[in-house]
Amino acid sequence: MSIKDQARNVAIERLRKLLPQAAPELELLGQNFPHGFTRDSWSRPLPLGAIPTDGDLPLPPEELWAYYCTGAESWLDSGRRDVATMRDELTASGAPIEEMGRVLEVGSASGRMIRHLEDVALGGVEVWGVDIWSTAVLWCQDNLSPRFRFATTTLIPHLPFPDGHFDLIYGGSLFTHIDDLAEAWFLEMHRVLAPGGRLYFSINDHSSVEIFEGRGPADRYEEFYERTGGQAEWESFVRLIQGNADYQRFRRREAYMFTQGKMMRHVMWDTDVLTRRLDWGYKPHSITPMGYGHQSTVLLEAVPFGSGAEGATSAGAGVAASS
Ligand SMILES: C[S@@+](CC[C@H](N)C(=O)[O-])C[C@H]1O[C@@H](n2cnc3c(N)ncnc32)[C@H](O)[C@@H]1O
């Protein structure tokens, strides 16, 4: 390492140590996105909105759409489609969601996906959503509860639920933002999953690379643009990662993981390597390219610790790839 790089690292380390005193709110942001943290006070107003019984759940304000889509109709459609894909994959794996007892979405934001599990919740399945974004969680609590239940959590890999509580945990574009703590999150999810429970999540992987590089199915790009907030947003995101040397390393398969950004990370994984590395407690069922817009989806089953170690000796062994 050059003297200049060493000096830079020392300076960054010193600044890091000073930061909690100089800007404590940045530390808070590291734990969650607190509601109204620039204000002295806030309160939760009554009355709570009554949840309509005709299936028309209230729509969150656009600032809580998590930058998905340019219109309410496509925002609703995209969530409906993602949930339909997940339900198909679960059923194909022998675990239909309607037959489950408890379901958890991690990173539920303002409910783009969870709202399409209304029939499941009305059928008696306990459905929870958690997120670090408390403003979105508060909106969900005030507008989608008690049909669904919500809690604000933190970036720390902890889920405030008992061991073995859930039959399914899912996270759409969650592990696209988690890097250092990914393994700790998979461990924590394993703790709260019942034996045989399912873990379903989306990821940017080598199928997404094909799409970023313009080699995806031509008839799907309009949908990819719309989901990410329009063509200009898509192109600026793709330009951002393409300009990164670590992305290029990942693209050439010289790295199995790539992360870019500070507050909002963009993470990519080689799905085969990732599923193989999780064989200590998860058995892969399926990997679905474009199961979640341009992201692939992965369906795993929680197995007792250590029992999968022999089964996955080659990348992606035994994994069904659906389209
Ligand atoms: C790209 S959005 C996806 C929202 C939602 N899953 C969907 O498909 O519409 C990612 C969400 O994950 C949340 N998030 C990121 N890291 C998290 C973590 N460690 N625990 C819980 N939520 C997290 C963010 O606050 C954000 O709401």
PDB file of C-alpha atoms in Angstrom, residues 29-143:
ATOM      1  CA  LEU A  29     -29.066   6.147  10.617  1.00  0.00           C
ATOM      2  CA  GLY A  30     -26.731   3.192  10.876  1.00  0.00           C
ATOM      3  CA  GLN A  31     -29.305   1.387  13.014  1.00  0.00           C
ATOM      4  CA  ASN A  32     -32.516   2.340  11.244  1.00  0.00           C
ATOM      5  CA  PHE A  33     -34.126   5.205   9.367  1.00  0.00           C
ATOM      6  CA  PRO A  34     -35.870   6.883  12.334  1.00  0.00           C
ATOM      7  CA  HIS A  35     -39.187   8.594  11.782  1.00  0.00           C
ATOM      8  CA  GLY A  36     -39.039  12.396  12.069  1.00  0.00           C
ATOM      9  CA  PHE A  37     -35.521  12.469  13.486  1.00  0.00           C
ATOM     10  CA  THR A  38     -35.093  16.147  12.538  1.00  0.00           C
ATOM     11  CA  ARG A  39     -38.087  17.086  14.754  1.00  0.00           C
ATOM     12  CA  ASP A  40     -38.260  17.464  18.533  1.00  0.00           C
ATOM     13  CA  SER A  41     -41.455  15.456  18.841  1.00  0.00           C
ATOM     14  CA  TRP A  42     -44.025  13.463  16.944  1.00  0.00           C
ATOM     15  CA  SER A  43     -47.124  11.456  17.841  1.00  0.00           C
ATOM     16  CA  ARG A  44     -49.297   8.711  16.406  1.00  0.00           C
ATOM     17  CA  PRO A  45     -52.695  10.206  15.564  1.00  0.00           C
ATOM     18  CA  LEU A  46     -56.134   8.668  16.074  1.00  0.00           C
ATOM     19  CA  PRO A  47     -58.387   7.543  14.526  1.00  0.00           C
ATOM     20  CA  LEU A  48     -56.732   4.683  12.730  1.00  0.00           C
ATOM     21  CA  GLY A  49     -58.072   4.279   9.201  1.00  0.00           C
ATOM     22  CA  ALA A  50     -60.511   1.377   8.914  1.00  0.00           C
ATOM     23  CA  ILE A  51     -59.255  -1.318   6.535  1.00  0.00           C
ATOM     24  CA  PRO A  52     -61.744  -1.717   3.670  1.00  0.00           C
ATOM     25  CA  THR A  53     -63.287  -5.150   3.342  1.00  0.00           C
ATOM     26  CA  ASP A  54     -63.608  -5.044  -0.473  1.00  0.00           C
ATOM     27  CA  GLY A  55     -59.950  -5.885  -1.109  1.00  0.00           C
ATOM     28  CA  ASP A  56     -58.998  -2.278  -1.897  1.00  0.00           C
ATOM     29  CA  LEU A  57     -56.235  -1.655   0.619  1.00  0.00           C
ATOM     30  CA  PRO A  58     -55.158   1.989   0.977  1.00  0.00           C
ATOM     31  CA  LEU A  59     -52.283   3.139  -1.254  1.00  0.00           C
ATOM     32  CA  PRO A  60     -49.229   4.612   0.490  1.00  0.00           C
ATOM     33  CA  PRO A  61     -48.050   8.112  -0.515  1.00  0.00           C
ATOM     34  CA  GLU A  62     -45.564   8.094  -3.383  1.00  0.00           C
ATOM     35  CA  GLU A  63     -42.622   9.072  -1.144  1.00  0.00           C
ATOM     36  CA  LEU A  64     -43.024   5.680   0.536  1.00  0.00           C
ATOM     37  CA  TRP A  65     -42.889   3.647  -2.689  1.00  0.00           C
ATOM     38  CA  ALA A  66     -39.129   3.055  -2.183  1.00  0.00           C
ATOM     39  CA  TYR A  67     -38.419   4.484  -5.681  1.00  0.00           C
ATOM     40  CA  TYR A  68     -40.368   1.707  -7.396  1.00  0.00           C
ATOM     41  CA  CYS A  69     -42.397   2.617 -10.510  1.00  0.00           C
ATOM     42  CA  THR A  70     -43.740   5.874 -11.895  1.00  0.00           C
ATOM     43  CA  GLY A  71     -47.445   5.256 -11.303  1.00  0.00           C
ATOM     44  CA  ALA A  72     -49.791   3.646  -8.798  1.00  0.00           C
ATOM     45  CA  GLU A  73     -51.047   1.052 -11.260  1.00  0.00           C
ATOM     46  CA  SER A  74     -47.594  -0.315 -12.125  1.00  0.00           C
ATOM     47  CA  TRP A  75     -46.527  -0.113  -8.454  1.00  0.00           C
ATOM     48  CA  LEU A  76     -49.477  -2.340  -7.571  1.00  0.00           C
ATOM     49  CA  ASP A  77     -48.945  -4.626 -10.579  1.00  0.00           C
ATOM     50  CA  SER A  78     -45.236  -5.099  -9.860  1.00  0.00           C
ATOM     51  CA  GLY A  79     -45.963  -6.225  -6.293  1.00  0.00           C
ATOM     52  CA  ARG A  80     -48.757  -8.526  -7.469  1.00  0.00           C
ATOM     53  CA  ARG A  81     -46.411 -10.116 -10.004  1.00  0.00           C
ATOM     54  CA  ASP A  82     -43.552 -10.604  -7.517  1.00  0.00           C
ATOM     55  CA  VAL A  83     -45.881 -12.248  -5.010  1.00  0.00           C
ATOM     56  CA  ALA A  84     -47.438 -14.486  -7.700  1.00  0.00           C
ATOM     57  CA  THR A  85     -43.939 -15.701  -8.708  1.00  0.00           C
ATOM     58  CA  MET A  86     -43.065 -16.386  -5.081  1.00  0.00           C
ATOM     59  CA  ARG A  87     -46.295 -18.295  -4.502  1.00  0.00           C
ATOM     60  CA  ASP A  88     -45.729 -20.430  -7.615  1.00  0.00           C
ATOM     61  CA  GLU A  89     -42.179 -21.253  -6.501  1.00  0.00           C
ATOM     62  CA  LEU A  90     -43.339 -22.150  -2.990  1.00  0.00           C
ATOM     63  CA  THR A  91     -46.090 -24.409  -4.299  1.00  0.00           C
ATOM     64  CA  ALA A  92     -43.663 -26.119  -6.698  1.00  0.00           C
ATOM     65  CA  SER A  93     -41.342 -26.771  -3.723  1.00  0.00           C
ATOM     66  CA  GLY A  94     -44.163 -28.504  -1.853  1.00  0.00           C
ATOM     67  CA  ALA A  95     -44.867 -25.650   0.576  1.00  0.00           C
ATOM     68  CA  PRO A  96     -47.920 -23.647  -0.557  1.00  0.00           C
ATOM     69  CA  ILE A  97     -48.203 -20.405   1.384  1.00  0.00           C
ATOM     70  CA  GLU A  98     -51.891 -20.929   2.210  1.00  0.00           C
ATOM     71  CA  GLU A  99     -50.931 -23.970   4.272  1.00  0.00           C
ATOM     72  CA  MET A 100     -48.405 -22.100   6.400  1.00  0.00           C
ATOM     73  CA  GLY A 101     -48.893 -20.820   9.941  1.00  0.00           C
ATOM     74  CA  ARG A 102     -46.672 -17.729  10.048  1.00  0.00           C
ATOM     75  CA  VAL A 103     -44.947 -15.639   7.392  1.00  0.00           C
ATOM     76  CA  LEU A 104     -42.422 -12.793   7.717  1.00  0.00           C
ATOM     77  CA  GLU A 105     -41.319 -10.225   5.153  1.00  0.00           C
ATOM     78  CA  VAL A 106     -37.965  -8.606   6.002  1.00  0.00           C
ATOM     79  CA  GLY A 107     -37.659  -5.190   4.324  1.00  0.00           C
ATOM     80  CA  SER A 108     -41.399  -4.764   3.802  1.00  0.00           C
ATOM     81  CA  ALA A 109     -41.142  -0.967   3.177  1.00  0.00           C
ATOM     82  CA  SER A 110     -44.688   0.362   2.617  1.00  0.00           C
ATOM     83  CA  GLY A 111     -46.131  -3.036   1.736  1.00  0.00           C
ATOM     84  CA  ARG A 112     -45.706  -3.298  -2.057  1.00  0.00           C
ATOM     85  CA  MET A 113     -45.513  -7.098  -1.709  1.00  0.00           C
ATOM     86  CA  ILE A 114     -47.199  -7.925   1.587  1.00  0.00           C
ATOM     87  CA  ARG A 115     -50.496  -6.296   0.551  1.00  0.00           C
ATOM     88  CA  HIS A 116     -50.894  -9.050  -2.068  1.00  0.00           C
ATOM     89  CA  LEU A 117     -50.982 -11.650   0.701  1.00  0.00           C
ATOM     90  CA  GLU A 118     -54.332 -10.360   1.927  1.00  0.00           C
ATOM     91  CA  ASP A 119     -56.172 -13.603   1.073  1.00  0.00           C
ATOM     92  CA  VAL A 120     -53.517 -15.521   3.013  1.00  0.00           C
ATOM     93  CA  ALA A 121     -53.847 -13.242   6.064  1.00  0.00           C
ATOM     94  CA  LEU A 122     -57.650 -13.396   5.915  1.00  0.00           C
ATOM     95  CA  GLY A 123     -57.325 -17.188   5.679  1.00  0.00           C
ATOM     96  CA  GLY A 124     -55.681 -17.224   9.117  1.00  0.00           C
ATOM     97  CA  VAL A 125     -51.947 -17.097   8.349  1.00  0.00           C
ATOM     98  CA  GLU A 126     -50.100 -14.683  10.689  1.00  0.00           C
ATOM     99  CA  VAL A 127     -48.249 -12.291   8.378  1.00  0.00           C
ATOM    100  CA  TRP A 128     -45.550  -9.927   9.698  1.00  0.00           C
ATOM    101  CA  GLY A 129     -43.494  -7.225   7.988  1.00  0.00           C
ATOM    102  CA  VAL A 130     -40.354  -5.616   9.427  1.00  0.00           C
ATOM    103  CA  ASP A 131     -38.147  -2.839   8.100  1.00  0.00           C
ATOM    104  CA  ILE A 132     -35.508  -0.390   9.320  1.00  0.00           C
ATOM    105  CA  TRP A 133     -37.478   2.448   7.647  1.00  0.00           C
ATOM    106  CA  SER A 134     -39.766   3.462  10.489  1.00  0.00           C
ATOM    107  CA  THR A 135     -41.797   6.027   8.519  1.00  0.00           C
ATOM    108  CA  ALA A 136     -42.876   3.263   6.128  1.00  0.00           C
ATOM    109  CA  VAL A 137     -43.505   0.867   9.030  1.00  0.00           C
ATOM    110  CA  LEU A 138     -45.646   3.484  10.809  1.00  0.00           C
ATOM    111  CA  TRP A 139     -47.702   3.958   7.652  1.00  0.00           C
ATOM    112  CA  CYS A 140     -48.210   0.182   7.423  1.00  0.00           C
ATOM    113  CA  GLN A 141     -49.173  -0.057  11.100  1.00  0.00           C
ATOM    114  CA  ASP A 142     -51.726   2.723  10.671  1.00  0.00           C
ATOM    115  CA  ASN A 143     -53.125   1.532   7.350  1.00  0.00           C
TER     116      ASN A 143
END
